[in-house]
Amino acid sequence: MLLPSSLSLQTLAPPNADTIQKPHQTLPQNLTLFQLVHPQHFPTLQFPNLPSGPKTLKFKLLCSQSPTPNPSPPSSSSPVQTLISILRIIPDWADRTQERGMRQHRILYDHEKWMHHRSSYRHLLHLLSSLSSRVILSLIPPVIAFTLVAVVIASYNTAVALDLLPGIFPLLRSSSLPYQLTAPALALLLVFRTEASYSRFEEGRKAWTEVIAGANDFARQIISSVETSGDAQLKKALLQYIVAFPVALKCHVIYGSDIGRDLQNLLEVDDLLVVLNSKHRPGCLIQFISRSLQLLKLEESRRIMLQSKLSSFHEGIGICEQLIGTPIPLSYTRLTSRFLVLWHLTLPIILWDDCHWIVVPATFISAASLFCIEQCCIVHISSFNMIRKVILRINRMGPMVSDNGFDETVTEVGVLIEEPFPMLALDDLCNSVRNNVQEALASEKLIRARLAAKGRIQSEQQFQNGQPRP
């Protein structure tokens, strides 16, 4: 009989000695095993009364791999939780704004955009668009926090100076010598982090350049090599796989991508289902390509040459997965963050003797500029004209503009992201592969017809009246 759902695990445990009633007489010593099993020799066990009704046992067994169930939330929130939720409103809003900016569409630059990029009005336009910049909006929580700390310290020192507080309260001030000694160290931390982020961006951009160039070259080789009519359908499918690979790789490295929607116009339904059911979508497309090459009616040397084109795809996958899975060492990131926080918490105390209430705007400007550098190493490309002189003292950097122009906010000094792929115009790069393949297919017949006509003309010129020309 099944046990009811209300029965707990403790009820199912073996009964202890207290729940067993001892028999009134002692069992004989010479009982056999068969005689011992007889019911009359069993002690009486006391079980709880089981209610009749549901006859299914419903409980969850927890193991080391099972997630611990979340406790039920309290009916009423405490004042501390309410205060924490209020304080998290601005940071959560800033994070949402930042993430929306990370998912925005990137475009490749053309001649008109480069002219706009070099325009004399760019500084004014960048200044007017400051309030809409997601980097500046994401800096609101830390900048406001440190500015409020400066206001509190300035108010406290003013009250102490005006004897509004008892004499036991000291004036918060200190020498600026520690800051003069540690300023180069902070500058070096920020510059090294900037260079590390730029190198990661450059590595990701080069990897995608090789993938796009490899896809275009691979498609061109397929179009020119496969000429038999029996391989027409296989040739069409192979070109679809080649065009779909950059899209699958893009969805593989961009969080929140809809690979089904991106590939629905590139692959057939059955092929799309196979790709979607696979765990590694780019690798699945490489298998499609490799198997299709084996089915083509080609010479073995030609097939081996085409198989070698897949190496650029494998290298692209490896580099992208390495950049996604391996950030800048976290100890370095944490050290920079802690240094910045301690710097700005003590900055009003250091500047009080020389600036007094000017420590408030000074802390605001310092926090906005230095945290902007640290933030942009993680978030996106931006311009830092305000702190260019500070950076140039540590590391000589000239104008640095990406040759592909992946973001319109770059000016003289570009600080590139630690996670590069959301900043690259991957959608436009994938569309360029598709457009190039379609154009190559459309022009292939015209080129062949034109070359065939030239061959006939040349053969006619070699013969005159049925005799070869001398």
PDB file of N, CA and C in Angstrom, residues 245-289:
ATOM      1  N   PHE A 245      27.730  30.036 -41.405  1.00  0.00           N
ATOM      2  CA  PHE A 245      28.724  29.863 -40.349  1.00  0.00           C
ATOM      3  C   PHE A 245      29.042  31.162 -39.608  1.00  0.00           C
ATOM      4  N   PRO A 246      29.358  32.288 -40.281  1.00  0.00           N
ATOM      5  CA  PRO A 246      29.607  33.521 -39.507  1.00  0.00           C
ATOM      6  C   PRO A 246      28.429  33.940 -38.647  1.00  0.00           C
ATOM      7  N   VAL A 247      27.202  33.690 -39.121  1.00  0.00           N
ATOM      8  CA  VAL A 247      26.024  34.039 -38.323  1.00  0.00           C
ATOM      9  C   VAL A 247      25.961  33.176 -37.068  1.00  0.00           C
ATOM     10  N   ALA A 248      26.228  31.883 -37.220  1.00  0.00           N
ATOM     11  CA  ALA A 248      26.220  30.998 -36.054  1.00  0.00           C
ATOM     12  C   ALA A 248      27.324  31.371 -35.069  1.00  0.00           C
ATOM     13  N   LEU A 249      28.490  31.730 -35.583  1.00  0.00           N
ATOM     14  CA  LEU A 249      29.576  32.141 -34.695  1.00  0.00           C
ATOM     15  C   LEU A 249      29.237  33.447 -33.985  1.00  0.00           C
ATOM     16  N   LYS A 250      28.577  34.345 -34.675  1.00  0.00           N
ATOM     17  CA  LYS A 250      28.140  35.600 -34.040  1.00  0.00           C
ATOM     18  C   LYS A 250      27.173  35.332 -32.897  1.00  0.00           C
ATOM     19  N   CYS A 251      26.186  34.452 -33.136  1.00  0.00           N
ATOM     20  CA  CYS A 251      25.246  34.104 -32.072  1.00  0.00           C
ATOM     21  C   CYS A 251      25.926  33.325 -30.950  1.00  0.00           C
ATOM     22  N   HIS A 252      27.029  32.668 -31.264  1.00  0.00           N
ATOM     23  CA  HIS A 252      27.762  31.890 -30.259  1.00  0.00           C
ATOM     24  C   HIS A 252      28.494  32.792 -29.268  1.00  0.00           C
ATOM     25  N   VAL A 253      28.896  33.975 -29.697  1.00  0.00           N
ATOM     26  CA  VAL A 253      29.685  34.862 -28.841  1.00  0.00           C
ATOM     27  C   VAL A 253      28.909  36.060 -28.331  1.00  0.00           C
ATOM     28  N   ILE A 254      27.709  36.320 -28.859  1.00  0.00           N
ATOM     29  CA  ILE A 254      26.896  37.455 -28.424  1.00  0.00           C
ATOM     30  C   ILE A 254      25.779  36.929 -27.540  1.00  0.00           C
ATOM     31  N   TYR A 255      25.714  37.416 -26.321  1.00  0.00           N
ATOM     32  CA  TYR A 255      24.699  36.958 -25.378  1.00  0.00           C
ATOM     33  C   TYR A 255      23.320  37.448 -25.804  1.00  0.00           C
ATOM     34  N   GLY A 256      22.337  36.551 -25.732  1.00  0.00           N
ATOM     35  CA  GLY A 256      20.957  36.908 -26.045  1.00  0.00           C
ATOM     36  C   GLY A 256      20.627  36.897 -27.515  1.00  0.00           C
ATOM     37  N   SER A 257      21.467  36.324 -28.366  1.00  0.00           N
ATOM     38  CA  SER A 257      21.193  36.284 -29.800  1.00  0.00           C
ATOM     39  C   SER A 257      20.141  35.221 -30.101  1.00  0.00           C
ATOM     40  N   ASP A 258      19.316  35.498 -31.103  1.00  0.00           N
ATOM     41  CA  ASP A 258      18.286  34.565 -31.556  1.00  0.00           C
ATOM     42  C   ASP A 258      18.793  33.879 -32.815  1.00  0.00           C
ATOM     43  N   ILE A 259      19.450  32.740 -32.649  1.00  0.00           N
ATOM     44  CA  ILE A 259      20.062  32.075 -33.789  1.00  0.00           C
ATOM     45  C   ILE A 259      19.006  31.508 -34.728  1.00  0.00           C
ATOM     46  N   GLY A 260      17.841  31.094 -34.197  1.00  0.00           N
ATOM     47  CA  GLY A 260      16.787  30.584 -35.068  1.00  0.00           C
ATOM     48  C   GLY A 260      16.273  31.637 -36.028  1.00  0.00           C
ATOM     49  N   ARG A 261      16.093  32.840 -35.530  1.00  0.00           N
ATOM     50  CA  ARG A 261      15.627  33.914 -36.401  1.00  0.00           C
ATOM     51  C   ARG A 261      16.697  34.337 -37.395  1.00  0.00           C
ATOM     52  N   ASP A 262      17.959  34.326 -36.981  1.00  0.00           N
ATOM     53  CA  ASP A 262      19.030  34.761 -37.876  1.00  0.00           C
ATOM     54  C   ASP A 262      19.302  33.754 -38.984  1.00  0.00           C
ATOM     55  N   LEU A 263      19.067  32.464 -38.724  1.00  0.00           N
ATOM     56  CA  LEU A 263      19.388  31.431 -39.712  1.00  0.00           C
ATOM     57  C   LEU A 263      18.182  30.939 -40.491  1.00  0.00           C
ATOM     58  N   GLN A 264      16.987  31.405 -40.181  1.00  0.00           N
ATOM     59  CA  GLN A 264      15.810  30.862 -40.833  1.00  0.00           C
ATOM     60  C   GLN A 264      15.759  31.178 -42.328  1.00  0.00           C
ATOM     61  N   ASN A 265      16.403  32.244 -42.759  1.00  0.00           N
ATOM     62  CA  ASN A 265      16.433  32.592 -44.182  1.00  0.00           C
ATOM     63  C   ASN A 265      17.700  32.108 -44.876  1.00  0.00           C
ATOM     64  N   LEU A 266      18.556  31.422 -44.156  1.00  0.00           N
ATOM     65  CA  LEU A 266      19.814  30.956 -44.741  1.00  0.00           C
ATOM     66  C   LEU A 266      19.867  29.448 -44.915  1.00  0.00           C
ATOM     67  N   LEU A 267      19.172  28.698 -44.071  1.00  0.00           N
ATOM     68  CA  LEU A 267      19.224  27.245 -44.112  1.00  0.00           C
ATOM     69  C   LEU A 267      17.832  26.677 -44.355  1.00  0.00           C
ATOM     70  N   GLU A 268      17.801  25.455 -44.880  1.00  0.00           N
ATOM     71  CA  GLU A 268      16.541  24.748 -45.006  1.00  0.00           C
ATOM     72  C   GLU A 268      16.037  24.334 -43.631  1.00  0.00           C
ATOM     73  N   VAL A 269      14.763  23.992 -43.568  1.00  0.00           N
ATOM     74  CA  VAL A 269      14.135  23.724 -42.278  1.00  0.00           C
ATOM     75  C   VAL A 269      14.782  22.536 -41.586  1.00  0.00           C
ATOM     76  N   ASP A 270      15.022  21.450 -42.327  1.00  0.00           N
ATOM     77  CA  ASP A 270      15.624  20.262 -41.708  1.00  0.00           C
ATOM     78  C   ASP A 270      17.044  20.539 -41.221  1.00  0.00           C
ATOM     79  N   ASP A 271      17.816  21.250 -42.033  1.00  0.00           N
ATOM     80  CA  ASP A 271      19.176  21.595 -41.608  1.00  0.00           C
ATOM     81  C   ASP A 271      19.154  22.522 -40.397  1.00  0.00           C
ATOM     82  N   LEU A 272      18.207  23.448 -40.365  1.00  0.00           N
ATOM     83  CA  LEU A 272      18.111  24.373 -39.241  1.00  0.00           C
ATOM     84  C   LEU A 272      17.775  23.640 -37.946  1.00  0.00           C
ATOM     85  N   LEU A 273      16.917  22.638 -38.031  1.00  0.00           N
ATOM     86  CA  LEU A 273      16.577  21.873 -36.831  1.00  0.00           C
ATOM     87  C   LEU A 273      17.787  21.123 -36.296  1.00  0.00           C
ATOM     88  N   VAL A 274      18.603  20.575 -37.192  1.00  0.00           N
ATOM     89  CA  VAL A 274      19.806  19.868 -36.752  1.00  0.00           C
ATOM     90  C   VAL A 274      20.759  20.834 -36.059  1.00  0.00           C
ATOM     91  N   VAL A 275      20.916  22.022 -36.619  1.00  0.00           N
ATOM     92  CA  VAL A 275      21.825  23.016 -36.029  1.00  0.00           C
ATOM     93  C   VAL A 275      21.310  23.487 -34.679  1.00  0.00           C
ATOM     94  N   LEU A 276      20.006  23.732 -34.580  1.00  0.00           N
ATOM     95  CA  LEU A 276      19.454  24.218 -33.322  1.00  0.00           C
ATOM     96  C   LEU A 276      19.511  23.161 -32.226  1.00  0.00           C
ATOM     97  N   ASN A 277      19.426  21.901 -32.587  1.00  0.00           N
ATOM     98  CA  ASN A 277      19.476  20.835 -31.589  1.00  0.00           C
ATOM     99  C   ASN A 277      20.897  20.504 -31.136  1.00  0.00           C
ATOM    100  N   SER A 278      21.883  21.008 -31.826  1.00  0.00           N
ATOM    101  CA  SER A 278      23.267  20.750 -31.444  1.00  0.00           C
ATOM    102  C   SER A 278      23.692  21.709 -30.335  1.00  0.00           C
ATOM    103  N   LYS A 279      24.649  21.283 -29.533  1.00  0.00           N
ATOM    104  CA  LYS A 279      25.148  22.125 -28.447  1.00  0.00           C
ATOM    105  C   LYS A 279      26.129  23.174 -28.940  1.00  0.00           C
ATOM    106  N   HIS A 280      26.898  22.851 -29.987  1.00  0.00           N
ATOM    107  CA  HIS A 280      27.886  23.783 -30.528  1.00  0.00           C
ATOM    108  C   HIS A 280      27.495  24.052 -31.975  1.00  0.00           C
ATOM    109  N   ARG A 281      26.769  25.136 -32.202  1.00  0.00           N
ATOM    110  CA  ARG A 281      26.202  25.405 -33.525  1.00  0.00           C
ATOM    111  C   ARG A 281      27.261  25.664 -34.590  1.00  0.00           C
ATOM    112  N   PRO A 282      28.306  26.477 -34.342  1.00  0.00           N
ATOM    113  CA  PRO A 282      29.338  26.641 -35.382  1.00  0.00           C
ATOM    114  C   PRO A 282      30.029  25.330 -35.734  1.00  0.00           C
ATOM    115  N   GLY A 283      30.316  24.506 -34.739  1.00  0.00           N
ATOM    116  CA  GLY A 283      30.925  23.213 -35.025  1.00  0.00           C
ATOM    117  C   GLY A 283      30.026  22.312 -35.837  1.00  0.00           C
ATOM    118  N   CYS A 284      28.716  22.385 -35.597  1.00  0.00           N
ATOM    119  CA  CYS A 284      27.772  21.588 -36.380  1.00  0.00           C
ATOM    120  C   CYS A 284      27.795  22.008 -37.851  1.00  0.00           C
ATOM    121  N   LEU A 285      27.871  23.293 -38.118  1.00  0.00           N
ATOM    122  CA  LEU A 285      27.935  23.763 -39.502  1.00  0.00           C
ATOM    123  C   LEU A 285      29.247  23.356 -40.167  1.00  0.00           C
ATOM    124  N   ILE A 286      30.329  23.324 -39.416  1.00  0.00           N
ATOM    125  CA  ILE A 286      31.591  22.839 -39.988  1.00  0.00           C
ATOM    126  C   ILE A 286      31.466  21.368 -40.383  1.00  0.00           C
ATOM    127  N   GLN A 287      30.758  20.580 -39.586  1.00  0.00           N
ATOM    128  CA  GLN A 287      30.528  19.191 -39.954  1.00  0.00           C
ATOM    129  C   GLN A 287      29.683  19.082 -41.218  1.00  0.00           C
ATOM    130  N   PHE A 288      28.685  19.942 -41.356  1.00  0.00           N
ATOM    131  CA  PHE A 288      27.897  19.969 -42.583  1.00  0.00           C
ATOM    132  C   PHE A 288      28.793  20.262 -43.791  1.00  0.00           C
ATOM    133  N   ILE A 289      29.647  21.245 -43.642  1.00  0.00           N
ATOM    134  CA  ILE A 289      30.521  21.633 -44.754  1.00  0.00           C
ATOM    135  C   ILE A 289      31.492  20.503 -45.100  1.00  0.00           C
TER     136      ILE A 289
END
